[in-house]
């Protein structure tokens, strides 16, 4: 997994809440036994028309978003089934960062991301940033007024900064320290376990074989 410290890229916006994993990568693409080739099929049902050509009406197909690598969307992104393929599709389509807002609904905090999606993102080096709804609204407005807007997500300082002409708009974000370390070191679950390989080997050669007593 590629370590994540800082990333600068073009910002694209998807103004839709409750985007589920079937919308991110439809079920017909889950038959492959490989972990590659999902990128062109991200958001397939929205991205392409019936004839298979790009749908000009889909937000992310706008020419201004060509080469984008930071996605800003609405709350509860990645809900639905637990398919890790959704994260594979996003990363293989070029995204390194996804930003979504938490939302207050009658005193209840609605998350920016579904829990399983967020967990899968960590395993694949995709940084998910949760901001307040008003902050995300400001980002949408900024993107609308500045075609080709870029931003820098800095994981060590936990900031995301939007570069708009002569001024910048920056937001702080929070992240679990353990997740932060895994992303910065580029460790998925297996790689993290292997950092303890020497300890595991030592245990295997020295522990009491109480499970297998002599006959």
PDB file of C-alpha atoms in Angstrom:
ATOM      1  CA  UNK A   1       0.000   0.000   0.000  1.00  0.00           C
ATOM      2  CA  UNK A   2       1.331   3.437  -0.928  1.00  0.00           C
ATOM      3  CA  UNK A   3       2.046   5.567   2.169  1.00  0.00           C
ATOM      4  CA  UNK A   4      -0.072   8.702   2.509  1.00  0.00           C
ATOM      5  CA  UNK A   5       1.506  11.857   3.878  1.00  0.00           C
ATOM      6  CA  UNK A   6       0.427  14.710   1.617  1.00  0.00           C
ATOM      7  CA  UNK A   7      -1.548  14.869  -1.619  1.00  0.00           C
ATOM      8  CA  UNK A   8      -2.390  17.785  -3.903  1.00  0.00           C
ATOM      9  CA  UNK A   9      -4.941  17.337  -6.673  1.00  0.00           C
ATOM     10  CA  UNK A  10      -7.921  18.682  -8.580  1.00  0.00           C
ATOM     11  CA  UNK A  11     -11.183  18.698  -6.607  1.00  0.00           C
ATOM     12  CA  UNK A  12     -14.401  17.220  -8.022  1.00  0.00           C
ATOM     13  CA  UNK A  13     -17.825  17.433  -6.403  1.00  0.00           C
ATOM     14  CA  UNK A  14     -20.632  14.887  -6.254  1.00  0.00           C
ATOM     15  CA  UNK A  15     -23.659  16.624  -4.754  1.00  0.00           C
ATOM     16  CA  UNK A  16     -25.483  13.509  -3.588  1.00  0.00           C
ATOM     17  CA  UNK A  17     -26.100  12.115  -0.104  1.00  0.00           C
ATOM     18  CA  UNK A  18     -26.375   8.410   0.780  1.00  0.00           C
ATOM     19  CA  UNK A  19     -24.288   7.226  -2.177  1.00  0.00           C
ATOM     20  CA  UNK A  20     -24.211   3.476  -1.625  1.00  0.00           C
ATOM     21  CA  UNK A  21     -21.584   0.966  -2.665  1.00  0.00           C
ATOM     22  CA  UNK A  22     -23.786  -0.399  -5.464  1.00  0.00           C
ATOM     23  CA  UNK A  23     -23.788   3.077  -7.010  1.00  0.00           C
ATOM     24  CA  UNK A  24     -20.006   3.278  -6.633  1.00  0.00           C
ATOM     25  CA  UNK A  25     -19.431  -0.127  -8.249  1.00  0.00           C
ATOM     26  CA  UNK A  26     -22.542  -2.036  -9.427  1.00  0.00           C
ATOM     27  CA  UNK A  27     -22.912  -5.713  -8.602  1.00  0.00           C
ATOM     28  CA  UNK A  28     -22.279  -6.975 -12.145  1.00  0.00           C
ATOM     29  CA  UNK A  29     -18.624  -6.016 -11.749  1.00  0.00           C
ATOM     30  CA  UNK A  30     -18.079  -8.128  -8.632  1.00  0.00           C
ATOM     31  CA  UNK A  31     -17.608 -11.379 -10.541  1.00  0.00           C
ATOM     32  CA  UNK A  32     -13.923 -10.816 -11.243  1.00  0.00           C
ATOM     33  CA  UNK A  33     -11.439 -12.669  -9.050  1.00  0.00           C
ATOM     34  CA  UNK A  34      -8.860  -9.946  -9.657  1.00  0.00           C
ATOM     35  CA  UNK A  35      -8.381  -6.714  -7.704  1.00  0.00           C
ATOM     36  CA  UNK A  36      -7.693  -4.631 -10.814  1.00  0.00           C
ATOM     37  CA  UNK A  37      -9.677  -3.039 -13.621  1.00  0.00           C
ATOM     38  CA  UNK A  38     -12.470  -1.484 -11.560  1.00  0.00           C
ATOM     39  CA  UNK A  39     -11.614   2.189 -12.140  1.00  0.00           C
ATOM     40  CA  UNK A  40     -13.447   2.742 -15.453  1.00  0.00           C
ATOM     41  CA  UNK A  41     -16.580   1.221 -13.919  1.00  0.00           C
ATOM     42  CA  UNK A  42     -16.770   3.508 -10.884  1.00  0.00           C
ATOM     43  CA  UNK A  43     -20.249   5.113 -10.763  1.00  0.00           C
ATOM     44  CA  UNK A  44     -21.054   3.087 -13.886  1.00  0.00           C
ATOM     45  CA  UNK A  45     -24.840   3.536 -13.953  1.00  0.00           C
ATOM     46  CA  UNK A  46     -24.488   7.325 -13.627  1.00  0.00           C
ATOM     47  CA  UNK A  47     -21.297   7.690 -15.604  1.00  0.00           C
ATOM     48  CA  UNK A  48     -22.410   6.094 -18.882  1.00  0.00           C
ATOM     49  CA  UNK A  49     -25.505   6.260 -21.036  1.00  0.00           C
ATOM     50  CA  UNK A  50     -27.387   3.243 -22.453  1.00  0.00           C
ATOM     51  CA  UNK A  51     -25.054   3.171 -25.456  1.00  0.00           C
ATOM     52  CA  UNK A  52     -21.983   2.980 -23.239  1.00  0.00           C
ATOM     53  CA  UNK A  53     -20.719   6.502 -23.939  1.00  0.00           C
ATOM     54  CA  UNK A  54     -20.044   8.986 -21.104  1.00  0.00           C
ATOM     55  CA  UNK A  55     -23.191  10.748 -19.913  1.00  0.00           C
ATOM     56  CA  UNK A  56     -22.564  14.495 -20.151  1.00  0.00           C
ATOM     57  CA  UNK A  57     -25.193  15.077 -17.478  1.00  0.00           C
ATOM     58  CA  UNK A  58     -23.238  13.239 -14.788  1.00  0.00           C
ATOM     59  CA  UNK A  59     -21.363  15.660 -12.535  1.00  0.00           C
ATOM     60  CA  UNK A  60     -18.030  13.878 -12.559  1.00  0.00           C
ATOM     61  CA  UNK A  61     -17.956  13.792 -16.375  1.00  0.00           C
ATOM     62  CA  UNK A  62     -17.616  17.571 -16.553  1.00  0.00           C
ATOM     63  CA  UNK A  63     -14.420  18.616 -18.421  1.00  0.00           C
ATOM     64  CA  UNK A  64     -13.487  20.865 -15.484  1.00  0.00           C
ATOM     65  CA  UNK A  65     -12.978  17.730 -13.382  1.00  0.00           C
ATOM     66  CA  UNK A  66     -10.547  16.070 -15.778  1.00  0.00           C
ATOM     67  CA  UNK A  67      -7.669  14.532 -13.826  1.00  0.00           C
ATOM     68  CA  UNK A  68      -9.391  14.940 -10.452  1.00  0.00           C
ATOM     69  CA  UNK A  69      -8.103  12.999  -7.446  1.00  0.00           C
ATOM     70  CA  UNK A  70     -10.043  14.554  -4.538  1.00  0.00           C
ATOM     71  CA  UNK A  71     -13.780  13.904  -4.264  1.00  0.00           C
ATOM     72  CA  UNK A  72     -16.120  16.059  -2.186  1.00  0.00           C
ATOM     73  CA  UNK A  73     -19.573  14.621  -1.615  1.00  0.00           C
ATOM     74  CA  UNK A  74     -22.432  14.557   0.902  1.00  0.00           C
ATOM     75  CA  UNK A  75     -23.094  12.592   4.081  1.00  0.00           C
ATOM     76  CA  UNK A  76     -23.343   8.814   4.522  1.00  0.00           C
ATOM     77  CA  UNK A  77     -21.074   8.105   1.572  1.00  0.00           C
ATOM     78  CA  UNK A  78     -20.341   4.409   1.028  1.00  0.00           C
ATOM     79  CA  UNK A  79     -23.462   3.061   2.733  1.00  0.00           C
ATOM     80  CA  UNK A  80     -25.076  -0.217   1.688  1.00  0.00           C
ATOM     81  CA  UNK A  81     -23.240  -3.513   1.272  1.00  0.00           C
ATOM     82  CA  UNK A  82     -19.748  -4.032   2.654  1.00  0.00           C
ATOM     83  CA  UNK A  83     -18.028  -4.659  -0.692  1.00  0.00           C
ATOM     84  CA  UNK A  84     -14.390  -3.575  -0.626  1.00  0.00           C
ATOM     85  CA  UNK A  85     -14.638  -3.314  -4.405  1.00  0.00           C
ATOM     86  CA  UNK A  86     -16.149   0.166  -3.930  1.00  0.00           C
ATOM     87  CA  UNK A  87     -12.862   1.443  -2.533  1.00  0.00           C
ATOM     88  CA  UNK A  88     -10.887  -0.407  -5.201  1.00  0.00           C
ATOM     89  CA  UNK A  89     -13.001   1.316  -7.871  1.00  0.00           C
ATOM     90  CA  UNK A  90     -12.398   4.760  -6.408  1.00  0.00           C
ATOM     91  CA  UNK A  91      -8.654   4.361  -5.942  1.00  0.00           C
ATOM     92  CA  UNK A  92      -8.247   2.794  -9.372  1.00  0.00           C
ATOM     93  CA  UNK A  93     -10.217   5.689 -10.836  1.00  0.00           C
ATOM     94  CA  UNK A  94      -7.583   8.035  -9.426  1.00  0.00           C
ATOM     95  CA  UNK A  95      -9.002   9.208  -6.095  1.00  0.00           C
ATOM     96  CA  UNK A  96      -6.676   9.587  -3.087  1.00  0.00           C
ATOM     97  CA  UNK A  97      -9.017  11.598  -0.845  1.00  0.00           C
ATOM     98  CA  UNK A  98     -12.784  11.670  -0.241  1.00  0.00           C
ATOM     99  CA  UNK A  99     -14.364  14.439   1.836  1.00  0.00           C
ATOM    100  CA  UNK A 100     -17.889  14.218   3.262  1.00  0.00           C
ATOM    101  CA  UNK A 101     -19.793  16.078   5.995  1.00  0.00           C
ATOM    102  CA  UNK A 102     -21.275  14.912   9.214  1.00  0.00           C
ATOM    103  CA  UNK A 103     -24.806  16.233   9.576  1.00  0.00           C
ATOM    104  CA  UNK A 104     -27.028  17.058  12.521  1.00  0.00           C
ATOM    105  CA  UNK A 105     -30.531  15.630  12.214  1.00  0.00           C
ATOM    106  CA  UNK A 106     -32.782  16.567  15.143  1.00  0.00           C
ATOM    107  CA  UNK A 107     -29.913  16.219  17.580  1.00  0.00           C
ATOM    108  CA  UNK A 108     -28.558  13.009  16.022  1.00  0.00           C
ATOM    109  CA  UNK A 109     -25.150  13.071  14.369  1.00  0.00           C
ATOM    110  CA  UNK A 110     -25.227  11.478  10.917  1.00  0.00           C
ATOM    111  CA  UNK A 111     -21.790  10.353   9.790  1.00  0.00           C
ATOM    112  CA  UNK A 112     -20.014  11.475   6.685  1.00  0.00           C
ATOM    113  CA  UNK A 113     -19.061   7.894   5.833  1.00  0.00           C
ATOM    114  CA  UNK A 114     -20.487   4.462   6.470  1.00  0.00           C
ATOM    115  CA  UNK A 115     -18.325   2.614   9.004  1.00  0.00           C
ATOM    116  CA  UNK A 116     -17.408  -0.371   6.828  1.00  0.00           C
ATOM    117  CA  UNK A 117     -16.574   1.844   3.866  1.00  0.00           C
ATOM    118  CA  UNK A 118     -14.288   3.951   6.067  1.00  0.00           C
ATOM    119  CA  UNK A 119     -12.589   0.766   7.333  1.00  0.00           C
ATOM    120  CA  UNK A 120     -12.079  -0.516   3.787  1.00  0.00           C
ATOM    121  CA  UNK A 121     -10.667   2.857   2.756  1.00  0.00           C
ATOM    122  CA  UNK A 122      -7.940   2.630   5.397  1.00  0.00           C
ATOM    123  CA  UNK A 123      -6.928  -0.814   4.111  1.00  0.00           C
ATOM    124  CA  UNK A 124      -6.402   0.627   0.633  1.00  0.00           C
ATOM    125  CA  UNK A 125      -4.705   3.937   1.367  1.00  0.00           C
ATOM    126  CA  UNK A 126      -7.742   6.117   0.655  1.00  0.00           C
ATOM    127  CA  UNK A 127      -7.968   9.065   3.058  1.00  0.00           C
ATOM    128  CA  UNK A 128     -11.507   9.868   4.217  1.00  0.00           C
ATOM    129  CA  UNK A 129     -11.954  13.322   5.724  1.00  0.00           C
ATOM    130  CA  UNK A 130     -15.097  14.210   7.672  1.00  0.00           C
ATOM    131  CA  UNK A 131     -15.896  17.915   8.056  1.00  0.00           C
ATOM    132  CA  UNK A 132     -18.867  19.921   9.319  1.00  0.00           C
ATOM    133  CA  UNK A 133     -21.725  20.393   6.883  1.00  0.00           C
ATOM    134  CA  UNK A 134     -21.171  24.164   6.688  1.00  0.00           C
ATOM    135  CA  UNK A 135     -17.520  23.589   5.771  1.00  0.00           C
ATOM    136  CA  UNK A 136     -18.442  21.214   2.970  1.00  0.00           C
ATOM    137  CA  UNK A 137     -21.047  23.696   1.727  1.00  0.00           C
ATOM    138  CA  UNK A 138     -18.265  26.287   1.516  1.00  0.00           C
ATOM    139  CA  UNK A 139     -16.127  23.855  -0.486  1.00  0.00           C
ATOM    140  CA  UNK A 140     -18.940  23.193  -2.955  1.00  0.00           C
ATOM    141  CA  UNK A 141     -19.337  26.931  -3.456  1.00  0.00           C
ATOM    142  CA  UNK A 142     -15.602  27.388  -3.930  1.00  0.00           C
ATOM    143  CA  UNK A 143     -15.395  24.615  -6.540  1.00  0.00           C
ATOM    144  CA  UNK A 144     -18.333  26.123  -8.415  1.00  0.00           C
ATOM    145  CA  UNK A 145     -16.588  29.506  -8.587  1.00  0.00           C
ATOM    146  CA  UNK A 146     -13.106  28.206  -9.405  1.00  0.00           C
ATOM    147  CA  UNK A 147     -12.885  25.663 -12.255  1.00  0.00           C
ATOM    148  CA  UNK A 148      -9.863  23.437 -11.861  1.00  0.00           C
ATOM    149  CA  UNK A 149      -9.638  24.154  -8.127  1.00  0.00           C
ATOM    150  CA  UNK A 150      -6.903  22.203  -6.381  1.00  0.00           C
ATOM    151  CA  UNK A 151      -6.502  21.247  -2.742  1.00  0.00           C
ATOM    152  CA  UNK A 152      -3.810  19.766  -0.537  1.00  0.00           C
ATOM    153  CA  UNK A 153      -4.604  17.147   2.081  1.00  0.00           C
ATOM    154  CA  UNK A 154      -1.826  17.046   4.657  1.00  0.00           C
ATOM    155  CA  UNK A 155      -2.123  14.039   6.955  1.00  0.00           C
ATOM    156  CA  UNK A 156       0.665  14.883   9.446  1.00  0.00           C
ATOM    157  CA  UNK A 157      -0.876  18.303  10.192  1.00  0.00           C
ATOM    158  CA  UNK A 158      -4.456  17.032   9.695  1.00  0.00           C
ATOM    159  CA  UNK A 159      -5.428  19.897   7.418  1.00  0.00           C
ATOM    160  CA  UNK A 160      -6.988  20.187   3.987  1.00  0.00           C
ATOM    161  CA  UNK A 161      -6.290  23.436   2.128  1.00  0.00           C
ATOM    162  CA  UNK A 162      -8.078  24.692  -0.981  1.00  0.00           C
ATOM    163  CA  UNK A 163      -6.057  26.886  -3.324  1.00  0.00           C
ATOM    164  CA  UNK A 164      -8.301  29.517  -4.912  1.00  0.00           C
ATOM    165  CA  UNK A 165      -6.433  32.261  -6.777  1.00  0.00           C
ATOM    166  CA  UNK A 166      -4.745  34.602  -4.304  1.00  0.00           C
ATOM    167  CA  UNK A 167      -6.332  33.158  -1.158  1.00  0.00           C
ATOM    168  CA  UNK A 168      -6.591  29.796   0.511  1.00  0.00           C
ATOM    169  CA  UNK A 169      -9.315  28.141   2.529  1.00  0.00           C
ATOM    170  CA  UNK A 170      -8.128  25.602   5.105  1.00  0.00           C
ATOM    171  CA  UNK A 171      -9.923  23.197   7.419  1.00  0.00           C
ATOM    172  CA  UNK A 172      -8.658  20.997  10.236  1.00  0.00           C
ATOM    173  CA  UNK A 173      -9.866  17.422  10.453  1.00  0.00           C
ATOM    174  CA  UNK A 174      -9.654  14.715  13.102  1.00  0.00           C
ATOM    175  CA  UNK A 175      -8.480  11.153  12.566  1.00  0.00           C
ATOM    176  CA  UNK A 176      -7.877   8.172  14.823  1.00  0.00           C
ATOM    177  CA  UNK A 177      -4.138   8.036  15.710  1.00  0.00           C
ATOM    178  CA  UNK A 178      -3.917   4.350  14.793  1.00  0.00           C
ATOM    179  CA  UNK A 179      -5.463   4.934  11.381  1.00  0.00           C
ATOM    180  CA  UNK A 180      -3.202   7.928  10.833  1.00  0.00           C
ATOM    181  CA  UNK A 181      -0.116   5.831  11.533  1.00  0.00           C
ATOM    182  CA  UNK A 182      -1.247   3.026   9.209  1.00  0.00           C
ATOM    183  CA  UNK A 183      -1.849   5.459   6.352  1.00  0.00           C
ATOM    184  CA  UNK A 184       1.416   7.308   6.853  1.00  0.00           C
ATOM    185  CA  UNK A 185       3.400   4.056   6.946  1.00  0.00           C
ATOM    186  CA  UNK A 186       1.420   2.461   4.112  1.00  0.00           C
ATOM    187  CA  UNK A 187       0.341  -0.532   6.188  1.00  0.00           C
ATOM    188  CA  UNK A 188      -2.709  -2.637   5.464  1.00  0.00           C
ATOM    189  CA  UNK A 189      -3.822  -5.221   8.041  1.00  0.00           C
ATOM    190  CA  UNK A 190      -1.425  -7.908   6.795  1.00  0.00           C
ATOM    191  CA  UNK A 191       1.544  -5.560   6.558  1.00  0.00           C
ATOM    192  CA  UNK A 192       0.842  -4.264  10.043  1.00  0.00           C
ATOM    193  CA  UNK A 193       0.801  -7.821  11.402  1.00  0.00           C
ATOM    194  CA  UNK A 194       4.092  -8.579   9.650  1.00  0.00           C
ATOM    195  CA  UNK A 195       5.785  -5.749  11.526  1.00  0.00           C
ATOM    196  CA  UNK A 196       5.594  -8.140  14.497  1.00  0.00           C
ATOM    197  CA  UNK A 197       7.004 -11.092  12.534  1.00  0.00           C
ATOM    198  CA  UNK A 198      10.059 -11.447  14.774  1.00  0.00           C
ATOM    199  CA  UNK A 199       7.898 -11.510  17.902  1.00  0.00           C
ATOM    200  CA  UNK A 200       5.526 -14.025  16.328  1.00  0.00           C
ATOM    201  CA  UNK A 201       8.420 -16.293  15.316  1.00  0.00           C
ATOM    202  CA  UNK A 202       9.918 -16.037  18.804  1.00  0.00           C
ATOM    203  CA  UNK A 203       6.601 -16.986  20.375  1.00  0.00           C
ATOM    204  CA  UNK A 204       6.129 -19.912  18.020  1.00  0.00           C
ATOM    205  CA  UNK A 205       9.512 -21.353  18.956  1.00  0.00           C
ATOM    206  CA  UNK A 206       9.389 -20.768  22.703  1.00  0.00           C
ATOM    207  CA  UNK A 207       5.780 -21.009  23.904  1.00  0.00           C
ATOM    208  CA  UNK A 208       4.587 -23.870  26.094  1.00  0.00           C
ATOM    209  CA  UNK A 209       3.082 -26.611  23.961  1.00  0.00           C
ATOM    210  CA  UNK A 210       0.226 -27.129  26.399  1.00  0.00           C
ATOM    211  CA  UNK A 211      -2.186 -27.703  23.557  1.00  0.00           C
ATOM    212  CA  UNK A 212      -0.258 -30.800  22.515  1.00  0.00           C
ATOM    213  CA  UNK A 213       0.794 -32.668  25.684  1.00  0.00           C
ATOM    214  CA  UNK A 214       2.890 -35.834  25.345  1.00  0.00           C
ATOM    215  CA  UNK A 215       0.851 -38.988  24.740  1.00  0.00           C
TER     216      UNK A 215
END
